Tab-separated table of C-alpha atoms and ligand atoms in Angstrom:
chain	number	residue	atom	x	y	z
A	989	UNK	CA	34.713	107.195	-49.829
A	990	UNK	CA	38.446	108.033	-49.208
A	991	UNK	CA	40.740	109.335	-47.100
A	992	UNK	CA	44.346	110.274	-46.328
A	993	UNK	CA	44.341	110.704	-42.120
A	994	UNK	CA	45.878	113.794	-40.921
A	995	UNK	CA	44.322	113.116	-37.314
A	996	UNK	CA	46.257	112.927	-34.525
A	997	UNK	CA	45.816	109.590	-33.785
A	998	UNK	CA	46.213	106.577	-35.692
A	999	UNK	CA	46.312	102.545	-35.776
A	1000	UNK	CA	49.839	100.228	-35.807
A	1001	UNK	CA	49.217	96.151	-36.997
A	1002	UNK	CA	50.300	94.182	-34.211
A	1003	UNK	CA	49.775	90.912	-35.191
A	1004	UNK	CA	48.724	87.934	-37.886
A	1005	UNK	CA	46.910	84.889	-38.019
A	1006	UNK	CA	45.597	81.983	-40.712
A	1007	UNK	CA	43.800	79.085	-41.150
A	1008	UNK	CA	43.463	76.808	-43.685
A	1009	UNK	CA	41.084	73.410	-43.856
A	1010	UNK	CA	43.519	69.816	-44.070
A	1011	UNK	CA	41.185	68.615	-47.578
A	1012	UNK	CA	43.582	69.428	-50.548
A	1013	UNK	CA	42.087	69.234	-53.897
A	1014	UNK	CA	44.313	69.404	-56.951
A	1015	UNK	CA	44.058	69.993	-60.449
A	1016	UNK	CA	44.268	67.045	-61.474
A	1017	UNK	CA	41.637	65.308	-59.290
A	1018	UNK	CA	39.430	68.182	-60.426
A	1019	UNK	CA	40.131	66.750	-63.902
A	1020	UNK	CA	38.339	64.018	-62.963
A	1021	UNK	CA	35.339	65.846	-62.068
A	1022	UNK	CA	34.993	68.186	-65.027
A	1023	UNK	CA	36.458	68.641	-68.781
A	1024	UNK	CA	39.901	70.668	-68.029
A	1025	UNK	CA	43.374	69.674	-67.161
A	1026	UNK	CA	46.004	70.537	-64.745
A	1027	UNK	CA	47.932	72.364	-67.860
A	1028	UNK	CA	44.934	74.384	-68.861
A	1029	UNK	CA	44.167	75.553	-65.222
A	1030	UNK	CA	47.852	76.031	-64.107
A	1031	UNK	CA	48.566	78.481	-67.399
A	1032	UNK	CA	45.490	80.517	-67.156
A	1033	UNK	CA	45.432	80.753	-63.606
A	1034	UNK	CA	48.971	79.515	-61.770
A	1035	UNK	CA	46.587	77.732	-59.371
A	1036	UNK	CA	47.803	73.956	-58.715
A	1037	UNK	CA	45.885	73.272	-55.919
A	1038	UNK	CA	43.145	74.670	-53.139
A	1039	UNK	CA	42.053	73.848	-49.447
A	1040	UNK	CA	38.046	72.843	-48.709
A	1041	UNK	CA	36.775	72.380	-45.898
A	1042	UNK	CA	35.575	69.339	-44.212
A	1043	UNK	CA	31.797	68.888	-43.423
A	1044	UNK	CA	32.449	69.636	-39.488
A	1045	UNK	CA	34.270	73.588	-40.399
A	1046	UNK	CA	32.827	76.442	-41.260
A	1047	UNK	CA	33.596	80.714	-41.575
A	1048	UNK	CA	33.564	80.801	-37.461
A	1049	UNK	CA	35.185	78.149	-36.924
A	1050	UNK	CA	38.104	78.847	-39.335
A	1051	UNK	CA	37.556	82.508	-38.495
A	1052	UNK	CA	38.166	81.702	-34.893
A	1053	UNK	CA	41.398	79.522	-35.321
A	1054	UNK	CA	43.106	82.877	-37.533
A	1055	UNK	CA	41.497	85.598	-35.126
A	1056	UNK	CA	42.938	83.462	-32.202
A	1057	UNK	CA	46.360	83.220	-33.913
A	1058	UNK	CA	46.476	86.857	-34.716
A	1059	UNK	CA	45.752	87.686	-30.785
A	1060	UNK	CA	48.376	85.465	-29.948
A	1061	UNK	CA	50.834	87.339	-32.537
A	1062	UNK	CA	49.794	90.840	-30.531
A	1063	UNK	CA	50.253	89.315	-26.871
A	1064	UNK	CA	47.176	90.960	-26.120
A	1065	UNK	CA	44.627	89.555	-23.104
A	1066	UNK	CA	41.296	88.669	-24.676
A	1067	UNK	CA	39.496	91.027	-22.381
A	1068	UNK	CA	40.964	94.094	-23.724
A	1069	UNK	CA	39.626	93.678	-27.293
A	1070	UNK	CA	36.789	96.690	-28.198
A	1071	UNK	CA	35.869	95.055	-31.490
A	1072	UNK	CA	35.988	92.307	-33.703
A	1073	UNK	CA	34.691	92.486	-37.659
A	1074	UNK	CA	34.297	89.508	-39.714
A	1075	UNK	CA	34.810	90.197	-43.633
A	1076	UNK	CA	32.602	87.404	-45.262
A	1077	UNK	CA	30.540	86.137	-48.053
A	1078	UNK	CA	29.566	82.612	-47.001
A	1079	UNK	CA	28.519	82.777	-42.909
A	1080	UNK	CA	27.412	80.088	-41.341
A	1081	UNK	CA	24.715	82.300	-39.698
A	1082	UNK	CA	22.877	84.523	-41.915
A	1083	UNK	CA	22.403	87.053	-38.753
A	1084	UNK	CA	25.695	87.415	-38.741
A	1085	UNK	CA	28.892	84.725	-37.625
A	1086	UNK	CA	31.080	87.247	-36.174
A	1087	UNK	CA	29.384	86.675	-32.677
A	1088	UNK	CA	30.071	83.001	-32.929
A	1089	UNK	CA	33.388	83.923	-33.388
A	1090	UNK	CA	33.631	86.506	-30.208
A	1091	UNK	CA	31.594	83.601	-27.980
A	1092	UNK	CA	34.815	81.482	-29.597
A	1093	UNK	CA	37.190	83.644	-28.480
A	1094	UNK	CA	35.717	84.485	-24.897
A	1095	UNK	CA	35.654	88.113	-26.024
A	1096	UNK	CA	33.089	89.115	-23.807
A	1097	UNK	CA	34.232	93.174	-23.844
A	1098	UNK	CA	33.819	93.013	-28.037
A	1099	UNK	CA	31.571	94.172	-29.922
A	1100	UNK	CA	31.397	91.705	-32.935
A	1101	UNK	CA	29.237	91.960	-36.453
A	1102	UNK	CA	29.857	90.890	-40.120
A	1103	UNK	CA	30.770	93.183	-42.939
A	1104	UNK	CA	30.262	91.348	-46.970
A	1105	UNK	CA	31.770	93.180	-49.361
A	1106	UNK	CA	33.142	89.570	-51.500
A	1107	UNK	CA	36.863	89.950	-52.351
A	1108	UNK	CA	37.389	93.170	-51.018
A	1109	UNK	CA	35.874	92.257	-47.751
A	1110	UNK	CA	38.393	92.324	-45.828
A	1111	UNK	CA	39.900	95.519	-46.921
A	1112	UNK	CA	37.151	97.164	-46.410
A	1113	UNK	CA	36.864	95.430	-42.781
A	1114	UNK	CA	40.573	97.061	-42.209
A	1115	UNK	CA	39.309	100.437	-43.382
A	1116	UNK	CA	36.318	100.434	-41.061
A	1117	UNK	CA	38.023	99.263	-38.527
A	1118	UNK	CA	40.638	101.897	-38.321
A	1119	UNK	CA	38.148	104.474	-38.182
A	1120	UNK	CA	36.526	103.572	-34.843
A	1121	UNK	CA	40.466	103.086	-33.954
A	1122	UNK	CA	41.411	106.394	-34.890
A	1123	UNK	CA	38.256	108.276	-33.895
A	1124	UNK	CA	39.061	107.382	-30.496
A	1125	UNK	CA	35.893	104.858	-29.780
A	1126	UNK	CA	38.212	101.702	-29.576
A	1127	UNK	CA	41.338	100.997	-28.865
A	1128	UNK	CA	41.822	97.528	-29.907
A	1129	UNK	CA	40.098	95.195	-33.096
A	1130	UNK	CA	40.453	91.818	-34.438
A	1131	UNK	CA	39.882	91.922	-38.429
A	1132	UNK	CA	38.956	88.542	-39.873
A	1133	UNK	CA	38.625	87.463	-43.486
A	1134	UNK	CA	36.762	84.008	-43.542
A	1135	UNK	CA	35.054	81.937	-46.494
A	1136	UNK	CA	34.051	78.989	-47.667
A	1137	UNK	CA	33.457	79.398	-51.505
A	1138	UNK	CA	33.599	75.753	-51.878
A	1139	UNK	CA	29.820	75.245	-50.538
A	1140	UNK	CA	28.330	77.711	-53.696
A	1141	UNK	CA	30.628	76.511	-56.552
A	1142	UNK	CA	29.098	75.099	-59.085
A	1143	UNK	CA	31.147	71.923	-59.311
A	1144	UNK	CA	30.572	71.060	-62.398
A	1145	UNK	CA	31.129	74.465	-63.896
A	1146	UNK	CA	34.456	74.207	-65.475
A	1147	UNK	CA	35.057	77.806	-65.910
A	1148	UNK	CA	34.594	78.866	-62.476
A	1149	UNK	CA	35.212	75.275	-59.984
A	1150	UNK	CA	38.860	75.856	-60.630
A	1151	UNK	CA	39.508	78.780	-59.065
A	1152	UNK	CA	37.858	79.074	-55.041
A	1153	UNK	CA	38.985	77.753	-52.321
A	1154	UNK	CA	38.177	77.793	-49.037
A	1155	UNK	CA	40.341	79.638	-45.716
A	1156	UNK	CA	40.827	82.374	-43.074
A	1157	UNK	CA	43.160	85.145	-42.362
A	1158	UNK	CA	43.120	87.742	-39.747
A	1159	UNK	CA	44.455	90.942	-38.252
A	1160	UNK	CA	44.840	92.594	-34.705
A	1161	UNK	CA	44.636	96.243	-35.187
A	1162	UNK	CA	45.632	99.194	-32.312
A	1163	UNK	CA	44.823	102.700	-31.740
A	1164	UNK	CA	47.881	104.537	-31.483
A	1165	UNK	CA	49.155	108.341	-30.799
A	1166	UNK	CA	52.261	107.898	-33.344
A	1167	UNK	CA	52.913	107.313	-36.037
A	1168	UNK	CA	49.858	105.965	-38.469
A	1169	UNK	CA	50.453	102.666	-40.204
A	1170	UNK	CA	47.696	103.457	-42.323
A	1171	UNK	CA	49.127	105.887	-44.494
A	1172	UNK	CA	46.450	106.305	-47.303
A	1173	UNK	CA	43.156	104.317	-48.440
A	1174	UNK	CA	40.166	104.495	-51.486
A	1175	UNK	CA	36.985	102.218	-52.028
A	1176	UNK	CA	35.385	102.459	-54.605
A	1177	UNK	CA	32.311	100.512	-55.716
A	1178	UNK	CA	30.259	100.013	-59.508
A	1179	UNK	CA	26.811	98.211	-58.767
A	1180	UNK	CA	25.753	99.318	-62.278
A	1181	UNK	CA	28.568	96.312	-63.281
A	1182	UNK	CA	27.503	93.754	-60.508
A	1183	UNK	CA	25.940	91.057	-62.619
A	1184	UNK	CA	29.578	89.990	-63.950
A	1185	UNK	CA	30.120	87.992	-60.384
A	1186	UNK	CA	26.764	87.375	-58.302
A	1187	UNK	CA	25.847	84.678	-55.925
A	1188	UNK	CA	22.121	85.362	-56.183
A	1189	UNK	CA	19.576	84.276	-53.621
A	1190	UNK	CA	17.294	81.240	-55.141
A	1191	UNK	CA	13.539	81.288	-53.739
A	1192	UNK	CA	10.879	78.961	-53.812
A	1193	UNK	CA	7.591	80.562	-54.180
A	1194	UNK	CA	4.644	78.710	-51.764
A	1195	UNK	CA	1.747	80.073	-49.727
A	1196	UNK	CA	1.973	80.834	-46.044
A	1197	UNK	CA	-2.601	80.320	-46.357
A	1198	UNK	CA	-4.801	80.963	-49.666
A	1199	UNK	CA	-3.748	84.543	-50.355
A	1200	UNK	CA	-0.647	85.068	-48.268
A	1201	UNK	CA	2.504	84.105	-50.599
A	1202	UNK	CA	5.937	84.149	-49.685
A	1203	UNK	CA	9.362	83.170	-50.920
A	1204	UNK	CA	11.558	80.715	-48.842
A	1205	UNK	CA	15.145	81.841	-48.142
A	1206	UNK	CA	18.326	80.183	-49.992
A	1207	UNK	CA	20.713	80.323	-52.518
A	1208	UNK	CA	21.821	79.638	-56.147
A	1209	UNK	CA	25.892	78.767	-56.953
A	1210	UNK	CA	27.976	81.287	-58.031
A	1211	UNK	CA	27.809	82.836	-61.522
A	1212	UNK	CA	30.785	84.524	-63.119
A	1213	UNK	CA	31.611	86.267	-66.453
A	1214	UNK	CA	35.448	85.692	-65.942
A	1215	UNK	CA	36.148	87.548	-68.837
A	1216	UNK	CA	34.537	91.055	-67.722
A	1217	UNK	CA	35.847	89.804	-64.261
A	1218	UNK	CA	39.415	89.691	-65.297
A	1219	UNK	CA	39.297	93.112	-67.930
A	1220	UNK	CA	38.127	95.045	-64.676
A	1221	UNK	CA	40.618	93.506	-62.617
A	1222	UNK	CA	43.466	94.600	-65.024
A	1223	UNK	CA	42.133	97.975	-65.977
A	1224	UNK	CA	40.709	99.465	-62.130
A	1225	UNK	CA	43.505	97.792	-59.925
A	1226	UNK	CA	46.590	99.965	-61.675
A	1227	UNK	CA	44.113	102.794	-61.634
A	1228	UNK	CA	43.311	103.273	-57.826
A	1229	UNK	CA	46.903	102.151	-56.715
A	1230	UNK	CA	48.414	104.867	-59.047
A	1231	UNK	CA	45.848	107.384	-57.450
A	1232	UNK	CA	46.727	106.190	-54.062
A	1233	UNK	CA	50.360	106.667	-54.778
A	1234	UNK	CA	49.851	109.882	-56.274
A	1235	UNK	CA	47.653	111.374	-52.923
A	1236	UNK	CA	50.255	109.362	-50.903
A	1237	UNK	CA	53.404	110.972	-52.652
A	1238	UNK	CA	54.454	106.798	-52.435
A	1239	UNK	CA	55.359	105.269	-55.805
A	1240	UNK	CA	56.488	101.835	-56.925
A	1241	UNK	CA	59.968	102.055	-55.574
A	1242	UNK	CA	59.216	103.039	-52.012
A	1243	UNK	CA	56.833	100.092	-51.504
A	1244	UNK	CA	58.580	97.413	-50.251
A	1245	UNK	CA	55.462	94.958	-51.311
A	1246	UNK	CA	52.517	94.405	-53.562
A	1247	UNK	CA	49.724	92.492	-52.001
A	1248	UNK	CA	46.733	91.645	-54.483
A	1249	UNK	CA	44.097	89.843	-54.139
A	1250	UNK	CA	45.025	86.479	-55.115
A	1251	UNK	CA	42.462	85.945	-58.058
A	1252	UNK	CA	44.513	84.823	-60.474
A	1253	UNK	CA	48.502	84.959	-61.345
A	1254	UNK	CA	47.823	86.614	-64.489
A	1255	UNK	CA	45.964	89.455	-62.638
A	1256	UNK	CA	48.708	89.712	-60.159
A	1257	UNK	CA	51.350	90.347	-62.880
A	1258	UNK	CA	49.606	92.810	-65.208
A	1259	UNK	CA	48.881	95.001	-62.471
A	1260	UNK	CA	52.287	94.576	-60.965
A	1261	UNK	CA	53.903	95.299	-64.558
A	1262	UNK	CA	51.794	98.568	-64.823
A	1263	UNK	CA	52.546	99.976	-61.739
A	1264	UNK	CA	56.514	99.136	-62.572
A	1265	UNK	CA	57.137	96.898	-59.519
A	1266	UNK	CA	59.171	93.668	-59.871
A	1267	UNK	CA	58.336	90.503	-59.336
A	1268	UNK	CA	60.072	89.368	-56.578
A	1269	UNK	CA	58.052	92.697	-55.355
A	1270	UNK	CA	54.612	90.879	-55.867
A	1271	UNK	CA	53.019	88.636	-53.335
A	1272	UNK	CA	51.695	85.135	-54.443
A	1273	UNK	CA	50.418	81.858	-52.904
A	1274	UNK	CA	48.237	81.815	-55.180
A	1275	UNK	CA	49.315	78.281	-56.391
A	1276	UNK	CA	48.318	76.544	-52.975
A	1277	UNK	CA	45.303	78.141	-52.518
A	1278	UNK	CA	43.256	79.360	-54.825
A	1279	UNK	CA	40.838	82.493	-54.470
A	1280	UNK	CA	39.911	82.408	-50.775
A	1281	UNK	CA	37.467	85.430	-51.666
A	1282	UNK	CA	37.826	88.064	-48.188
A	1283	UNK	CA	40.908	85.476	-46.839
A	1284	UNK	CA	43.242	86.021	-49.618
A	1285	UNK	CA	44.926	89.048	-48.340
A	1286	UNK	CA	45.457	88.118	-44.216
A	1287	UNK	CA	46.341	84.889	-45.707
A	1288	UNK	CA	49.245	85.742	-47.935
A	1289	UNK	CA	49.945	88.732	-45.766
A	1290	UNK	CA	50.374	86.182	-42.334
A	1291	UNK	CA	52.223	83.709	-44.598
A	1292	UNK	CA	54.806	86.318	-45.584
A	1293	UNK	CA	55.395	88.013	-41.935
A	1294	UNK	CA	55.444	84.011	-40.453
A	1295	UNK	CA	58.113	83.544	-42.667
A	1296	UNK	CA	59.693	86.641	-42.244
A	1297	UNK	CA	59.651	88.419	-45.885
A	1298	UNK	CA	57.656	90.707	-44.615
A	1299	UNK	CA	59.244	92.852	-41.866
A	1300	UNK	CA	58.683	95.737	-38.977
A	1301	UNK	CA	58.198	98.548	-40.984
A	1302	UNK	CA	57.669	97.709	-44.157
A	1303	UNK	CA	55.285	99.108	-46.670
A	1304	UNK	CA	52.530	97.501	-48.266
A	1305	UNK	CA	50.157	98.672	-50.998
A	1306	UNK	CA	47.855	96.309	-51.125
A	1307	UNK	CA	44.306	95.811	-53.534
A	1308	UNK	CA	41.401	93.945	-52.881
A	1309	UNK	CA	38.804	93.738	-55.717
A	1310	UNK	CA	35.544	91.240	-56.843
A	1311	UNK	CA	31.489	91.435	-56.963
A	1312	UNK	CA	29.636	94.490	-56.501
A	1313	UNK	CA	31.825	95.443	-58.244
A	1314	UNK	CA	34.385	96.834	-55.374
A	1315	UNK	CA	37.388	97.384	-55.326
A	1316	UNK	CA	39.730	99.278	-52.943
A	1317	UNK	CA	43.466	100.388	-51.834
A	1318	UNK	CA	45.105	100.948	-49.181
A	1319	UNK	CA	48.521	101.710	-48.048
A	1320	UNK	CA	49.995	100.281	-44.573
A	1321	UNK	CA	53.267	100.454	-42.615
A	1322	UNK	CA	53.488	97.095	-41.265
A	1323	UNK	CA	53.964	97.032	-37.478
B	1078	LIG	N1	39.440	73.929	-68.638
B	1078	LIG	C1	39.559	73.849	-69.973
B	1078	LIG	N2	38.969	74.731	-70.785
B	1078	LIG	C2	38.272	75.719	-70.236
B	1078	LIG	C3	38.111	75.861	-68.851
B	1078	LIG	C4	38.732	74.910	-68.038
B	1078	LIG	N3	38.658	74.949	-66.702
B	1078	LIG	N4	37.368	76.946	-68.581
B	1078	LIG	C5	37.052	77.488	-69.777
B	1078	LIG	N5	37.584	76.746	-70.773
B	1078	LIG	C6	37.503	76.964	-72.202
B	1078	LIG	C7	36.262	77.715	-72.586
B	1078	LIG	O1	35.155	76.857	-72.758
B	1078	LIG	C8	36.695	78.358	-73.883
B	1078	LIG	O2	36.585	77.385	-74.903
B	1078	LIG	P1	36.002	77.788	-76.335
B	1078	LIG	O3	36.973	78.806	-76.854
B	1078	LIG	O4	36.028	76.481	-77.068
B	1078	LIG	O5	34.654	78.335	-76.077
B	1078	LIG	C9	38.176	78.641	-73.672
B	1078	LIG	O6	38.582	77.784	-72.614
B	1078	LIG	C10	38.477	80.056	-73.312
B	1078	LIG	O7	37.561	80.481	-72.303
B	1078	LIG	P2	37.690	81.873	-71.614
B	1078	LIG	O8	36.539	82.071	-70.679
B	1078	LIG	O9	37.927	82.924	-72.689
B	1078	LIG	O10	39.048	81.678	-70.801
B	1078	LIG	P3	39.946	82.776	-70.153
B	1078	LIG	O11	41.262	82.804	-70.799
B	1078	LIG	O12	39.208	84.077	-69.990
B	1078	LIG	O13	40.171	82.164	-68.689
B	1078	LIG	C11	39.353	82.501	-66.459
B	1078	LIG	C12	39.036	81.948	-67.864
B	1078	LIG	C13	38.133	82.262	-65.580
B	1078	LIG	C14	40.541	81.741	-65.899
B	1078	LIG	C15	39.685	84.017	-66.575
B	1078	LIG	O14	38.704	84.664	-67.344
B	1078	LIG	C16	39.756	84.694	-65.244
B	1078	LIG	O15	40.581	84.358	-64.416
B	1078	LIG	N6	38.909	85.710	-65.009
B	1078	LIG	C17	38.877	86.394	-63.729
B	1078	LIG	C18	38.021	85.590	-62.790
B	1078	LIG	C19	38.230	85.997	-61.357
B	1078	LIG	O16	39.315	86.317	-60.944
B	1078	LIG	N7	37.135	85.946	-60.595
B	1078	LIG	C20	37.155	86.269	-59.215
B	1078	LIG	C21	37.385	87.734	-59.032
B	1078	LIG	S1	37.387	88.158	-57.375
């Protein structure tokens, strides 16, 4: 699914929020748990260090502090929000956490559901968002990115424990008759490649009576070929930004920032170095927080516009990508 929008009407990004859990965990006190080193993980990866949360948090509750801190950003009055998505992997409610969240928030006009597409979660959340915003059904939506990766790593799985962490980020969205700060999106998804990144659901087998079975909910920890992981990274991520750019007539130059994913530094400068943009062009935090899975993008994208890098007006092509395998683009006009 794609599209450029040559409607009428479009959306503007009015504000930013983020939340991360107090718990830092470091390399090196990972070192202590499995057989790596704060050398091996900080060369591979440029991660030094990642948030978890505490046994009391979880995706609403983190979801709610960023959401809250996004309205906040916008000025808006709680009543007038239309819709609130929540882009995760991990809820804390299987039926969905985004409610918790609107209960949270007092947002008693929204309507609120989840939407799991892993590391492109929240892209996609943006994307489907916008299009009740620009079809005219709602005027104003709250995009979250929440997840806590840290409850399905396998902690003593060296090659995968050192890379999640947990967080939120999150996005206030508004239908608008100008100008739209969307300029350009693609998704693109490859389940026939899905088994390189799954967190599979783990059943027990019992009987309900003597000829009834049935298999009890749960899950497994997550399971990762990092190697596939990181060749699709590299190879798709230049692809569908170079299409974009090419629909968009945008290119390297007129992009005032590159916001990936953060998966893993090496990914983030590959992609940047085959679409020609600089590195002081290339968004990374990265280093203090690991992969937040569908938080990594409002969280590096709130970080930069909190601390003013990122300015009214400027343009953004940013990537998510992860299991499915998905993987999208979009461009946005900040603002
Ligand atoms: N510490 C020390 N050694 C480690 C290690 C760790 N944490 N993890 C793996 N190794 C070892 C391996 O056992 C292997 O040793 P061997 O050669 O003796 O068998 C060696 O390092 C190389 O392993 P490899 O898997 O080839 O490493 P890599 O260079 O591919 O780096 C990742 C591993 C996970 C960092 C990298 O593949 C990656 O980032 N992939 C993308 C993952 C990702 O982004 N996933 C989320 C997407 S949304």
């Amino acid at each position: 699914m794609e599209g450029i929008n040559l409607n009428q009407i479009g959306v503007s990004f009015k504000g930013s929020g983020s939340y991360v859990p107090n718990q830092i965990l470091t390399n090196e006190e990972i070192s202590k748990k499995v057989d790596t080193s704060d050398e091996w993980i900080s060369s591979r990866t440029g991660i030094s260090q990642r948030r978890i949360s505490g046994v009391s948090e979880n995706v609403s509750e983190m979801g709610f502090k960023a959401a809250f801190a996004a309205i906040e950003m916008a000025k808006w009055d709680i009543e007038t929000i239309d819709l609130i998505i929540l882009a995760t992997s991990t809820p804390n409610d299987l039926f969905g956490s985004a409610p918790c969240i609107q209960a949270k928030l007092g947002a008693n006009n929204a309507v609120a559901f989840d939407l799991t597409a892993a590391c492109s979660g929240f892209l996609f959340a943006v994307i489907t968002a916008s299009q009740f915003l620009k079809a005219g059904s709602y005027k104003r939506a709250v995009v979250i990115g929440s997840d806590q990766l840290s409850s399905y790593v396998d902690w003593n799985d060296r090659k995968s424990c050192i890379l999640f962490g947990d967080g939120a980020g999150a996005i206030a969205i508004e239908a608008t008759n100008e100008l739209d700060n969307l300029i350009g999106f693609t998704m693109r998804t490859d389940g026939q490649r899905g088994s390189f990144l799954n967190l599979p659901s783990q059943n027990n087998q019992d009987l309900i009576i003597d000829n009834i079975n049935y298999s009890s909910g749960g899950f497994s920890t997550i399971e990762m070929n990092g190697q596939e992981v990181y060749k699709f990274a590299v190879r798709e991520v230049p692809l569908i930004i170079a299409n974009l750019f090419k629909k968009t007539n945008f290119n390297s130059e007129k992009i005032n920032w590159l916001l990936l994913h953060q998966a893993n530094q090496r990914i983030l400068d590959s992609v940047g170095d085959r679409l020609n943009f600089s590195s002081e062009k290339i968004l990374s935090n990265l280093s203090n927080y690991g992969n937040t899975s569908a938080a990594t993008i409002p969280l590096m994208l709130d970080e930069a516009i909190r601390n003013k890098k990122i300015k009214e007006n400027d343009i953004i092509a940013t990537s998510g990508f992860g299991a499915g395998l998905s993987w999208g683009a979009a461009l946005i006009r900040w603002g």
